[in-house]
Coordinates of C-alpha atoms in Angstrom, one line a residue:
M6 CA 87.9 43.1 77.6
T7 CA 89.0 43.6 74.2
R8 CA 91.7 42.5 71.8
R9 CA 93.4 46.5 72.2
Q10 CA 93.6 45.2 76.2
V11 CA 95.5 41.5 75.7
L12 CA 97.1 42.6 72.6
A13 CA 98.2 46.2 72.3
A14 CA 101.5 47.2 73.6
P15 CA 103.5 50.8 73.2
L16 CA 107.3 50.1 72.1
A17 CA 108.5 47.2 70.2
F18 CA 109.7 45.3 73.6
A19 CA 106.6 45.8 75.3
A20 CA 105.0 44.0 71.8
L21 CA 108.0 41.2 72.6
V22 CA 108.9 40.9 75.8
A23 CA 108.0 43.1 78.9
N24 CA 104.1 42.9 79.4
A25 CA 103.3 39.0 77.2
C26 CA 100.7 39.1 75.7
S27 CA 98.6 42.0 76.8
R28 CA 99.6 45.7 77.7
S29 CA 99.9 45.6 82.1
T30 CA 97.6 48.2 83.7
N31 CA 100.5 48.9 86.4
T32 CA 103.1 50.4 82.4
G33 CA 104.3 54.1 83.5
N34 CA 104.6 54.3 79.5
G35 CA 108.3 53.2 79.0
A36 CA 109.7 56.2 80.0
S37 CA 113.5 57.2 79.8
A38 CA 115.6 59.8 80.8
G39 CA 116.2 59.9 77.1
T40 CA 120.7 59.5 76.5
G41 CA 120.1 59.5 72.9
G42 CA 121.8 57.4 70.1
P43 CA 121.0 53.6 69.1
D44 CA 121.6 52.7 72.8
E45 CA 119.4 54.2 74.4
L46 CA 117.2 52.2 76.6
F47 CA 113.5 52.2 77.2
A48 CA 112.0 50.7 80.8
E49 CA 108.7 49.0 80.9
T50 CA 106.8 47.8 83.3
A51 CA 106.4 43.5 83.5
S52 CA 104.4 43.0 86.0
F53 CA 100.8 42.3 85.8
E54 CA 99.2 43.5 89.1
T55 CA 101.1 44.6 92.3
V56 CA 99.1 45.3 96.2
V57 CA 99.8 46.8 99.2
G58 CA 101.1 45.4 102.1
T59 CA 102.0 42.3 101.0
P60 CA 105.8 40.7 99.6
Q61 CA 105.7 40.1 96.1
R62 CA 107.7 40.5 93.1
V63 CA 107.4 43.0 90.7
M64 CA 109.2 43.1 86.5
V65 CA 110.4 45.4 84.4
G66 CA 111.2 45.0 80.5
I67 CA 114.1 46.4 79.8
S68 CA 114.6 46.9 75.6
T69 CA 115.8 49.7 72.7
G70 CA 113.7 51.8 70.5
D71 CA 114.1 49.5 67.3
G72 CA 113.3 46.0 69.6
R73 CA 117.0 45.5 70.8
V74 CA 116.7 43.8 74.3
L75 CA 119.4 44.2 77.7
H76 CA 119.5 40.5 78.8
G77 CA 122.0 39.4 81.2
G78 CA 123.4 40.3 84.9
Q79 CA 121.3 43.2 86.8
V80 CA 120.4 46.4 87.5
G81 CA 119.4 48.7 90.4
F82 CA 115.6 49.2 90.8
T83 CA 115.3 52.7 92.8
F84 CA 110.7 52.6 93.9
T85 CA 109.9 55.6 95.0
P86 CA 106.0 57.1 96.2
V87 CA 104.5 59.8 93.5
D88 CA 102.4 61.2 96.1
A89 CA 105.4 63.9 97.4
S90 CA 102.3 63.4 100.8
S91 CA 102.6 59.8 101.6
P92 CA 104.9 59.0 104.5
A93 CA 105.8 56.1 102.3
K94 CA 110.1 56.5 101.6
A95 CA 112.0 55.3 98.6
F96 CA 113.7 52.0 98.3
R97 CA 116.4 50.2 96.4
M98 CA 117.0 46.9 95.3
V99 CA 119.3 45.1 93.0
A100 CA 117.2 43.1 90.6
P101 CA 118.9 40.1 88.9
F102 CA 118.1 38.8 84.7
L103 CA 115.0 36.7 84.9
P104 CA 114.8 35.2 81.8
V105 CA 112.2 32.8 79.5
P106 CA 112.3 29.3 80.3
R107 CA 114.7 27.1 78.0
S108 CA 115.6 31.2 75.3
A109 CA 118.8 31.7 75.0
I110 CA 121.9 31.3 78.4
P111 CA 121.3 35.2 79.1
P112 CA 125.0 37.3 79.0
K113 CA 126.8 37.3 82.8
V114 CA 126.9 40.6 82.8
A115 CA 124.1 43.1 81.3
S116 CA 125.0 44.0 78.1
I117 CA 122.6 44.5 74.5
G118 CA 121.7 41.9 72.3
G119 CA 118.6 40.7 69.9
A120 CA 115.9 39.1 70.9
G121 CA 117.8 35.3 69.6
D122 CA 120.4 35.8 72.4
G123 CA 118.2 35.6 75.0
I124 CA 115.0 37.3 76.2
G125 CA 113.5 37.6 80.1
V126 CA 112.6 40.1 82.8
Y127 CA 114.6 41.8 85.7
A128 CA 113.0 40.7 88.7
V129 CA 112.9 41.6 92.4
D130 CA 110.9 39.6 95.0
A131 CA 109.1 40.5 98.2
V132 CA 108.8 43.4 97.6
T133 CA 106.1 45.0 99.6
F134 CA 104.9 48.6 98.9
S135 CA 103.4 50.3 102.4
T136 CA 100.8 52.8 100.7
P137 CA 98.7 52.3 97.7
G138 CA 98.5 54.7 94.5
F139 CA 101.8 55.4 91.7
W140 CA 105.5 54.4 92.8
T141 CA 108.4 55.2 90.2
I142 CA 110.9 52.5 89.0
T143 CA 113.6 54.2 88.5
V144 CA 116.1 51.5 86.8
N145 CA 119.6 51.8 87.0
V146 CA 122.0 50.0 84.0
E147 CA 125.3 50.2 84.2
L148 CA 126.7 49.6 80.9
P149 CA 129.8 51.8 78.9
R150 CA 127.2 54.2 79.0
R151 CA 125.7 54.4 82.4
Q152 CA 121.3 55.4 81.7
R153 CA 119.1 55.8 84.5
L154 CA 115.4 55.3 83.1
E155 CA 112.1 55.6 84.6
T156 CA 108.3 53.2 84.4
A157 CA 105.9 52.8 87.2
V158 CA 103.4 50.6 88.5
E159 CA 100.0 50.9 90.6
V160 CA 99.9 49.9 94.1
L161 CA 96.5 48.3 94.2
P162 CA 94.5 48.6 97.4
T163 CA 93.7 44.9 96.9
F164 CA 93.8 42.4 94.4
R165 CA 91.5 41.5 91.1
V166 CA 92.9 38.7 89.8
P167 CA 92.5 35.3 92.5
A168 CA 95.4 35.5 95.0
P169 CA 97.3 33.5 97.2
G170 CA 95.6 32.5 100.1
E171 CA 91.5 32.6 98.3
A172 CA 89.6 30.0 97.3
A173 CA 89.9 29.6 93.6
P174 CA 87.4 29.7 91.1
R175 CA 85.5 27.0 90.9
T176 CA 85.3 27.2 87.0
R177 CA 84.4 24.4 83.8
N178 CA 86.4 25.4 81.3
P179 CA 85.5 23.0 78.1
V180 CA 87.7 19.8 78.0
A181 CA 85.9 18.1 74.3
A182 CA 85.5 20.4 71.2
S183 CA 81.4 20.9 70.6
A184 CA 80.0 22.6 68.3
E185 CA 79.4 25.0 71.0
T186 CA 83.4 24.7 71.7
P187 CA 85.7 24.8 69.2
I188 CA 88.8 23.2 69.1
E189 CA 90.5 26.1 68.8
A190 CA 88.5 27.7 71.9
I191 CA 90.0 25.0 74.1
D192 CA 93.0 25.5 72.3
S193 CA 94.7 28.5 70.3
R194 CA 97.5 26.0 68.6
S195 CA 94.8 23.7 67.9
G196 CA 92.3 23.4 65.4
P197 CA 92.0 25.7 61.5
A198 CA 94.6 27.1 62.2
G199 CA 96.7 24.6 63.8
L200 CA 96.8 21.0 64.5
A201 CA 94.0 19.4 64.0
E202 CA 94.1 17.3 67.3
L203 CA 93.8 18.7 70.5
A204 CA 96.9 20.0 71.8
D205 CA 98.8 19.6 75.0
P206 CA 95.8 16.6 75.8
L207 CA 97.6 16.8 79.5
L208 CA 96.3 20.4 79.9
H209 CA 92.9 19.7 79.0
R210 CA 91.5 16.6 80.5
E211 CA 89.4 18.1 82.9
S212 CA 87.7 21.3 84.4
V213 CA 89.6 23.6 87.2
A214 CA 85.4 22.7 89.0
A215 CA 86.1 18.5 88.8
L216 CA 89.9 18.6 89.8
I217 CA 88.6 21.0 93.7
A218 CA 85.8 18.8 93.6
D219 CA 88.8 15.7 94.1
G220 CA 90.0 17.2 96.2
R221 CA 93.6 17.1 94.8
P222 CA 96.0 19.8 94.0
G223 CA 96.8 21.0 90.8
V224 CA 98.5 24.1 87.8
V225 CA 95.8 25.7 86.1
I226 CA 97.3 28.0 83.5
V227 CA 95.8 30.1 81.7
S228 CA 97.2 31.9 78.7
T229 CA 96.6 32.1 74.6
P230 CA 100.2 30.6 72.9
A231 CA 99.1 31.0 69.2
F232 CA 98.3 34.7 69.1
C233 CA 100.8 35.7 71.8
V234 CA 102.9 38.5 70.6
S235 CA 105.4 37.7 72.8
K236 CA 107.9 35.1 73.6
F237 CA 106.2 34.3 77.4
C238 CA 102.8 32.2 76.7
G239 CA 104.1 29.8 74.3
P240 CA 107.1 28.3 76.6
L241 CA 105.4 28.7 80.1
T242 CA 102.4 26.2 78.6
D243 CA 105.0 24.5 77.2
I244 CA 106.6 23.9 80.8
V245 CA 103.4 23.6 82.4
S246 CA 102.8 20.1 79.9
E247 CA 106.0 18.8 80.0
V248 CA 105.9 18.9 84.1
A249 CA 102.0 17.3 83.0
G250 CA 103.5 14.4 82.0
E251 CA 106.0 13.8 84.3
Y252 CA 103.8 13.7 87.2
A253 CA 101.4 11.6 85.2
T254 CA 103.9 8.8 84.8
G255 CA 105.2 9.8 88.6
S256 CA 104.2 8.6 91.9
A257 CA 100.1 7.8 92.9
A258 CA 100.7 10.6 94.5
E259 CA 102.2 12.5 92.1
R260 CA 99.5 10.8 89.5
S261 CA 96.4 13.2 91.5
M262 CA 98.0 15.9 90.5
G263 CA 96.1 18.3 87.3
F264 CA 96.9 20.4 84.8
V265 CA 94.5 22.5 83.6
H266 CA 95.4 25.2 80.6
I267 CA 92.5 27.3 80.1
E268 CA 92.8 28.8 76.7
V269 CA 92.1 32.9 76.7
W270 CA 90.5 33.4 73.3
H271 CA 86.7 31.6 72.5
S272 CA 87.7 33.2 69.0
F273 CA 90.2 35.4 68.1
E274 CA 89.1 36.9 64.8
K275 CA 85.8 37.4 66.3
N276 CA 87.3 39.5 68.8
Q277 CA 84.9 37.1 71.9
V278 CA 87.5 35.7 75.2
N279 CA 86.6 32.2 76.6
P280 CA 84.2 32.9 80.4
S281 CA 86.9 30.3 81.9
A282 CA 89.3 32.8 81.5
V283 CA 87.2 35.9 82.1
E284 CA 87.1 34.0 85.8
W285 CA 90.1 34.2 86.2
I286 CA 91.8 37.7 84.8
S287 CA 89.3 39.7 84.6
A288 CA 85.7 39.3 86.6
R289 CA 87.2 41.4 89.5
G290 CA 88.2 44.3 87.1
A291 CA 91.6 43.3 86.7
A292 CA 92.4 43.7 82.8
G293 CA 92.9 40.9 81.6
N294 CA 96.4 40.7 81.2
E295 CA 97.4 37.0 80.6
P296 CA 99.6 34.8 80.9
W297 CA 99.0 33.5 85.0
I298 CA 99.7 30.5 86.4
F299 CA 98.1 29.6 90.0
L300 CA 98.5 26.6 92.1
I301 CA 95.8 25.0 93.9
D302 CA 95.4 22.8 97.1
R303 CA 94.1 19.9 98.0
T304 CA 90.7 22.3 99.5
G305 CA 90.9 24.4 96.5
R306 CA 92.4 27.2 97.9
I307 CA 95.1 29.0 95.7
T308 CA 98.6 29.4 97.5
Q309 CA 100.7 30.7 94.6
R310 CA 100.6 32.4 91.8
W311 CA 103.0 33.7 88.9
D312 CA 102.2 37.1 86.9
N313 CA 104.0 37.2 83.3
L314 CA 107.2 34.8 83.7
V315 CA 108.9 32.0 86.3
S316 CA 111.2 30.5 86.0
E317 CA 111.2 26.4 85.6
A318 CA 112.6 25.1 88.8
A319 CA 110.4 28.5 91.1
L320 CA 107.2 26.7 89.2
R321 CA 109.0 22.5 89.7
Q322 CA 109.0 23.8 93.5
G323 CA 106.2 25.3 93.6
V324 CA 104.1 22.2 92.2
A325 CA 106.2 19.5 94.4
G326 CA 105.1 21.7 97.6
L327 CA 101.7 20.7 96.8
L328 CA 102.7 17.1 97.4
T329 CA 103.7 18.0 100.6

């Protein structure tokens, strides 16, 4: 995994929103129908991994060429297999807006605004693709002038990133600075370019391997808050840290929950990725996109995962479910 894979983005919005800290391998080059004018919109697939035959979420970010974003309300998605010989049929779904946690409250109706007015993606849940390969996503946007946009998603035959039902990687991520592991390699917001002490200490108390060995449930977030070119990684890491703090002072069962942040970069300047991050986001040929959040039960199995973005409510509900 190279810095280009983690940070490259073909459009202004891709750098800011649609791809979080990386260009997704699922993108369709952000193509639009070419309506013309300053409010012409472009669509960019924001999902990192889509697999055949299983219900999953599909996300698309929408922006103008000058970096303004479409937010609020809902849009329509039509999924069509690219291969004309495929037996699969096209299908339509309504996609509501999914904002970045704690960002500005989005408008009730889809509209174009600046990033400071609220950012996020349009998302549909429980999408099941019947055949692998590329599928076109046609996005219908109802503004004063209707626009029809296109992007694409690659539907893979198998998971490349650890998925629900699989055993979580027994990662021995570093939790204390040393000569081999500088503090900024544990959390990119720490160290010479950031905080003098370890950022988010609640997220760096233990390794994933130790958590699983103890038979405790937990949350793993793989992200690089300091070097993320979008507005996604930092807020997601902050929310996980906040929840960790609440559980640390809760009941005995809540205190048993573990929360682990795995930093992507060992050295951003030297283009060195942390081996701990590789185990999660690129060990099986995945592109190394992030952020990712994984939930692990007491047996060390992954029960849920989110790529790129998740609502605070969904995260809290998922974490609470680990204790039931």
